[in-house]
Coordinates of C-alpha atoms in Angstrom, one line a residue:
X1 CA 68.8 13.6 11.1
X2 CA 66.6 16.5 10.5
X3 CA 64.3 13.6 9.1
X4 CA 63.9 11.8 12.0
X5 CA 63.1 14.5 13.7
X6 CA 60.7 15.9 11.5
X7 CA 59.2 12.2 11.2
X8 CA 59.2 12.1 15.1
X9 CA 57.6 15.7 15.8
X10 CA 53.5 14.7 15.5
X11 CA 54.2 11.7 17.7
X12 CA 55.9 14.0 20.7
X13 CA 53.5 16.1 20.1
X14 CA 50.7 13.6 20.8
X15 CA 52.3 12.6 23.8
X16 CA 52.5 15.8 25.3
X17 CA 49.9 16.3 27.7
X18 CA 48.9 19.0 29.9
X19 CA 47.5 17.4 33.0
X20 CA 44.4 19.4 34.5
X21 CA 45.3 21.9 36.9
X22 CA 44.3 20.9 40.6
X23 CA 42.5 22.8 43.3
X24 CA 45.4 24.2 45.5
X25 CA 44.5 27.1 47.2
X26 CA 46.5 29.9 48.4
X27 CA 45.5 31.6 51.8
X28 CA 43.1 34.5 50.9
X29 CA 44.9 36.9 53.2
X30 CA 48.7 37.8 55.1
X31 CA 47.3 35.9 57.8
X32 CA 49.6 32.2 57.5
X33 CA 49.0 31.7 61.3
X34 CA 47.4 28.7 60.3
X35 CA 50.9 26.9 58.9
X36 CA 52.7 28.1 61.8
X37 CA 50.8 26.1 64.4
X38 CA 49.1 29.0 65.6
X39 CA 45.3 28.9 65.3
X40 CA 44.3 31.3 68.2
X41 CA 46.2 33.9 65.6
X42 CA 44.4 32.7 62.6
X43 CA 41.1 32.5 63.7
X44 CA 38.9 35.2 65.1
X45 CA 37.2 34.0 67.9
X46 CA 33.8 34.6 69.3
X47 CA 32.2 36.1 72.4
X48 CA 30.6 33.3 74.2
X49 CA 28.6 33.6 77.2
X50 CA 27.7 30.4 79.1
X51 CA 26.3 30.2 82.3
X52 CA 27.5 33.2 83.3
X53 CA 31.1 32.6 82.1
X54 CA 32.1 34.6 79.2
X55 CA 35.3 33.6 77.5
X56 CA 36.5 34.6 73.7
X57 CA 37.3 30.9 72.1
X58 CA 39.3 31.0 68.9
X59 CA 37.5 27.8 68.3
X60 CA 34.6 29.5 67.8
X61 CA 36.2 30.8 64.3
X62 CA 37.0 27.2 63.2
X63 CA 34.7 25.1 60.8
X64 CA 31.9 22.9 62.4
X65 CA 29.8 22.7 65.6
X66 CA 31.4 25.3 67.2
X67 CA 28.9 27.6 68.8
X68 CA 25.6 27.7 70.7
X69 CA 26.8 25.5 74.1
X70 CA 24.0 23.2 75.6
X71 CA 24.3 20.7 78.2
X72 CA 23.0 17.7 77.1
X73 CA 23.1 13.9 79.1
X74 CA 25.6 15.6 81.3
X75 CA 28.0 17.0 78.6
X76 CA 28.5 20.3 77.3
X77 CA 27.6 20.2 73.3
X78 CA 27.7 22.9 70.4
X79 CA 25.0 22.9 68.5
X80 CA 25.2 25.5 65.9
X81 CA 27.2 24.8 62.7
X82 CA 29.4 27.0 61.4
X83 CA 29.7 26.6 58.0
X84 CA 33.5 28.0 57.1
X85 CA 36.2 29.5 58.7
X86 CA 36.6 33.4 60.0
X87 CA 40.1 34.9 59.3
X88 CA 41.5 37.6 61.8
X89 CA 42.9 40.6 60.5
X90 CA 46.8 40.9 60.8
X91 CA 46.7 44.6 59.4
X92 CA 44.7 47.7 61.5
X93 CA 45.0 51.6 60.9
X94 CA 45.1 54.0 63.9
X95 CA 41.3 53.8 64.4
X96 CA 41.2 49.8 64.7
X97 CA 40.0 49.9 61.3
X98 CA 41.4 46.3 59.5
X99 CA 43.4 47.3 56.2
X100 CA 44.0 43.5 55.0
X101 CA 43.5 42.5 51.3
X102 CA 41.4 39.7 50.9
X103 CA 42.7 37.5 47.6
X104 CA 41.2 35.2 45.5
X105 CA 42.2 31.4 46.9
X106 CA 42.2 30.0 43.3
X107 CA 41.7 30.6 39.9
X108 CA 38.1 30.7 38.9
X109 CA 35.7 33.0 37.4
X110 CA 33.4 35.9 40.0
X111 CA 29.9 34.6 39.8
X112 CA 28.6 36.6 42.1
X113 CA 28.8 40.2 44.2
X114 CA 27.0 41.5 46.8
X115 CA 27.9 45.1 47.4
X116 CA 25.2 45.6 49.6
X117 CA 26.1 45.0 53.4
X118 CA 22.3 44.9 54.5
X119 CA 21.7 42.0 51.9
X120 CA 21.9 39.2 54.0
X121 CA 24.1 38.3 57.4
X122 CA 27.1 38.0 54.9
X123 CA 27.9 41.6 54.7
X124 CA 29.3 42.4 51.4
X125 CA 30.5 39.4 49.7
X126 CA 32.0 37.5 46.3
X127 CA 31.4 34.2 45.3
X128 CA 34.1 32.4 42.9
X129 CA 33.2 29.3 40.9
X130 CA 36.3 27.5 40.3
X131 CA 36.4 23.8 38.2
X132 CA 37.8 20.8 39.8
X133 CA 38.1 17.6 37.9
X134 CA 34.8 19.4 35.7
X135 CA 32.8 20.1 38.5
X136 CA 32.0 23.6 39.6
X137 CA 33.4 24.2 43.3
X138 CA 32.8 27.9 44.9
X139 CA 34.7 30.0 47.0
X140 CA 32.8 33.0 49.4
X141 CA 34.4 35.5 50.8
X142 CA 32.2 37.4 53.5
X143 CA 32.0 40.1 55.6
X144 CA 34.1 42.5 53.0
X145 CA 34.5 46.1 53.8
X146 CA 35.0 47.0 50.2
X147 CA 34.3 44.8 47.0
X148 CA 36.7 45.8 44.0
X149 CA 35.8 42.7 41.1
X150 CA 32.7 42.6 39.2
X151 CA 30.7 39.9 38.3
X152 CA 31.9 38.0 35.2
X153 CA 35.7 39.0 35.9
X154 CA 38.0 36.0 35.8
X155 CA 40.6 36.0 38.7
X156 CA 43.8 34.2 39.1
X157 CA 44.8 33.2 42.9
X158 CA 46.2 36.1 44.8
X159 CA 44.1 38.8 43.0
X160 CA 42.5 41.2 45.2
X161 CA 39.0 40.9 45.9
X162 CA 38.6 43.7 48.2
X163 CA 39.6 44.4 51.6
X164 CA 38.6 42.6 55.1
X165 CA 35.6 44.3 57.3
X166 CA 32.8 43.8 59.4
X167 CA 29.7 44.1 57.3
X168 CA 26.8 41.9 58.3
X169 CA 24.5 41.3 61.4
X170 CA 26.1 40.5 64.4
X171 CA 29.6 42.2 63.7
X172 CA 31.6 45.3 65.0
X173 CA 35.3 46.3 64.4
X174 CA 36.7 44.5 67.3
X175 CA 35.5 41.3 65.4
X176 CA 36.2 42.2 61.8
X177 CA 37.0 39.3 59.9
X178 CA 36.8 37.5 56.7
X179 CA 34.4 34.6 56.6
X180 CA 35.9 32.0 54.0
X181 CA 33.9 29.0 52.2
X182 CA 34.7 26.4 49.7
X183 CA 31.1 25.1 48.6
X184 CA 29.5 22.8 46.3
X185 CA 26.3 23.7 44.7
X186 CA 22.9 21.8 45.5
X187 CA 20.6 22.6 42.9
X188 CA 20.8 24.7 39.6
X189 CA 17.2 25.8 39.8
X190 CA 17.3 26.9 43.5
X191 CA 15.9 30.3 42.2
X192 CA 12.2 28.4 42.0
X193 CA 12.8 26.4 45.3
X194 CA 12.9 29.4 47.0
X195 CA 10.2 31.2 46.7
X196 CA 8.1 27.7 46.6
X197 CA 9.5 27.3 50.5
X198 CA 10.1 30.8 51.7
X199 CA 8.2 33.9 51.6
X200 CA 11.0 35.9 52.1
X201 CA 12.9 37.7 49.0
X202 CA 15.8 36.1 47.8
X203 CA 18.6 38.4 47.0
X204 CA 21.7 36.6 45.8
X205 CA 20.1 34.2 43.7
X206 CA 21.6 30.6 42.7
X207 CA 24.4 31.9 45.5
X208 CA 22.1 32.1 47.9
X209 CA 23.9 30.3 51.1
X210 CA 21.2 27.8 51.3
X211 CA 22.3 26.4 47.9
X212 CA 25.9 26.0 49.1
X213 CA 27.3 23.3 51.3
X214 CA 30.6 24.2 52.7
X215 CA 33.6 21.8 53.5
X216 CA 36.3 22.3 56.1
X217 CA 38.9 24.4 54.0
X218 CA 41.2 24.8 57.0
X219 CA 41.8 21.0 57.2
X220 CA 42.2 21.1 53.4
X221 CA 44.8 23.7 53.4
X222 CA 46.5 21.8 56.5
X223 CA 46.3 18.2 54.6
X224 CA 47.4 19.4 51.1
X225 CA 50.3 21.1 52.7
X226 CA 51.6 17.9 54.3
X227 CA 50.7 16.2 51.3
X228 CA 50.7 18.4 47.7
X229 CA 49.3 15.4 45.9
X230 CA 45.7 15.4 47.6
X231 CA 43.2 16.5 45.6
X232 CA 39.9 17.9 46.6
X233 CA 37.6 15.0 45.7
X234 CA 39.8 12.9 47.4
X235 CA 39.6 15.0 50.4
X236 CA 36.1 14.9 50.4
X237 CA 35.6 11.2 50.0
X238 CA 38.0 10.7 53.1
X239 CA 35.3 12.5 55.4
X240 CA 33.7 10.4 58.0
X241 CA 29.9 9.7 57.4
X242 CA 27.5 10.0 59.9
X243 CA 24.5 9.2 58.3
X244 CA 22.8 7.8 55.6
X245 CA 19.8 8.7 53.5
X246 CA 18.2 6.6 50.6
X247 CA 16.9 9.1 48.1
X248 CA 14.4 8.1 45.3
X249 CA 15.7 8.1 41.5
X250 CA 14.7 11.3 40.1
X251 CA 15.6 13.1 36.8
X252 CA 16.0 16.3 39.3
X253 CA 18.4 14.8 41.5
X254 CA 21.5 16.9 40.0
X255 CA 24.7 15.8 42.4
X256 CA 25.8 12.3 41.0
X257 CA 25.9 14.3 37.7
X258 CA 27.5 17.7 39.1
X259 CA 29.8 16.1 41.0
X260 CA 30.6 12.1 39.5
X261 CA 33.7 12.1 41.9
X262 CA 31.2 11.5 44.8
X263 CA 29.8 8.2 42.9
X264 CA 30.5 5.0 43.7
X265 CA 29.5 2.4 40.9
X266 CA 27.8 2.5 38.0
X267 CA 24.7 5.1 38.0
X268 CA 23.2 3.1 35.0
X269 CA 19.5 1.8 35.8
X270 CA 19.9 3.2 39.3
X271 CA 16.6 3.0 41.0
X272 CA 17.3 5.1 44.4
X273 CA 20.8 6.5 45.3
X274 CA 22.4 6.0 48.8
X275 CA 23.8 9.2 49.8
X276 CA 26.2 9.5 53.0
X277 CA 26.8 12.8 54.8
X278 CA 29.0 13.8 57.2
X279 CA 27.2 15.4 60.7
X280 CA 26.9 18.9 59.2
X281 CA 25.3 17.2 56.0
X282 CA 27.9 17.9 53.5
X283 CA 27.9 14.7 51.1
X284 CA 30.9 12.5 51.3
X285 CA 29.6 9.3 48.9
X286 CA 26.8 8.8 46.4
X287 CA 26.1 5.1 45.9
X288 CA 23.9 3.7 43.1
X289 CA 21.3 1.2 44.3
X290 CA 19.1 -1.3 42.4
X291 CA 16.6 -0.9 45.3
X292 CA 13.6 1.4 44.5
X293 CA 12.5 3.9 47.1
X294 CA 9.3 5.5 46.7
X295 CA 10.2 8.3 49.8
X296 CA 13.7 9.6 51.2
X297 CA 14.1 7.7 54.7
X298 CA 17.3 7.3 56.4
X299 CA 19.1 4.3 56.2
X300 CA 22.0 4.4 58.9
X301 CA 22.9 6.7 61.5
X302 CA 26.5 6.4 63.6
X303 CA 26.1 5.3 67.1
X304 CA 25.8 7.8 69.6
X305 CA 24.3 8.6 73.0
X306 CA 23.0 12.3 72.0
X307 CA 19.8 13.1 70.1
X308 CA 20.7 13.0 66.6
X309 CA 19.0 16.5 66.3
X310 CA 21.3 18.3 68.3
X311 CA 24.4 16.5 66.3
X312 CA 23.0 17.1 62.8
X313 CA 21.0 20.7 62.8
X314 CA 18.0 18.4 62.8
X315 CA 18.8 17.1 59.5
X316 CA 17.8 13.6 61.4
X317 CA 15.8 13.2 64.2
X318 CA 13.9 10.3 65.6
X319 CA 15.1 7.2 68.3
X320 CA 18.2 5.0 67.8
X321 CA 16.1 2.0 66.7
X322 CA 13.9 4.5 64.1
X323 CA 15.9 7.6 63.1
X324 CA 14.0 9.8 60.4
X325 CA 14.6 13.0 58.6
X326 CA 14.2 15.9 60.4
X327 CA 12.6 19.2 59.8
X328 CA 16.0 20.4 58.2
X329 CA 16.5 16.9 56.3
X330 CA 13.3 17.1 54.7
X331 CA 13.8 20.2 53.7
X332 CA 17.4 19.4 52.2
X333 CA 15.8 16.7 50.4
X334 CA 13.4 18.4 48.7
X335 CA 15.8 20.7 47.6
X336 CA 18.4 17.9 46.1
X337 CA 15.3 16.8 44.4
X338 CA 13.1 20.1 43.5
X339 CA 11.3 19.7 40.3
X340 CA 10.2 23.3 39.2
X341 CA 7.4 22.2 37.9
X342 CA 6.2 21.3 41.1
X343 CA 3.7 24.1 42.9
X344 CA 4.5 25.6 46.5
X345 CA 3.3 23.7 49.3
X346 CA 1.2 26.2 51.6
X347 CA 2.3 24.8 54.8
X348 CA 6.0 24.9 54.3
X349 CA 5.3 28.7 53.7
X350 CA 3.5 29.3 56.8
X351 CA 5.2 30.8 59.2
X352 CA 9.0 30.2 57.7
X353 CA 11.9 32.3 57.3
X354 CA 15.5 31.0 56.3
X355 CA 16.8 30.7 59.5
X356 CA 13.7 28.6 60.7
X357 CA 14.7 25.7 58.0
X358 CA 18.3 25.8 59.6
X359 CA 19.7 25.4 56.1
X360 CA 21.4 29.0 55.9
X361 CA 24.2 27.3 57.7
X362 CA 26.2 30.1 59.1
X363 CA 23.4 32.1 60.5
X364 CA 24.1 35.7 61.9
X365 CA 27.8 35.9 62.7
X366 CA 28.0 36.3 66.4

């Protein structure tokens, strides 16, 4: 009996394979109203004043086009994109200051900390890198009152990062909240792209908000709660595309290599790439193509009676018969295919700020 056990032991070790850990985030605070079907208790409202009517809709704290109402074609459109979700505090002291602890949603490594509230409209923030099927995915925690971790630190789900606060432009104690994002990285040479396109200094390096594109993390929480086996790549691929852009093949186009789970088809020999984006500009599918392309161009846009620019934060513009990349779309594709050896383009720098490019998606958190 002992001989049989000894002879089979190596085989048993070969058969035991530890599966890769999935991305299964926990909530970042004690506020679990999202899971209790009470979104009005989970999201921090925004102050809205539209056509003389003041309101405080909790929907303003959700992901997507949730702000800046405009009447377009007889309908009210929300045209400002909110890249993350705003989580309300549960605990306050006698003076109204929030007391909620902010925690890491998944295991990872702290890659960026900003302890100066004046460095951006995100206020004090922490960025954590997570590995998802071999690809880097980032969680962003903004508007903190205190930061209690350091760059390079490894964290586990639920580890304390700091305290919820109201740091950053456009906030006050009444609307203190955590701004949470789960995002992909556009380009690892962003730090050379930024000064070539903006005169303002980049205080956040690779983790500037322009270089991170967030997804609907609240919807992922809800869907994974219903179906625990749901992976983040599966969730991304099931998002509905709104427009598709053909991008010329370039050794500097990094998305297919960084996020191979976005790619459908054999990338070998590709002469261009068809990239499908959601309306706000999140990439959901990358398809290699044998068709050559000399310049980026819009190949398809979902049917709509509203101006493309209003629905896509100016990523797409033009008419229904001739859609084209808008100002922000040209900027985004320029970032996606950035060659660090390129020279700055003077006309892009002249008079532009980060907000003018409309790529720093969250903007002041009004």
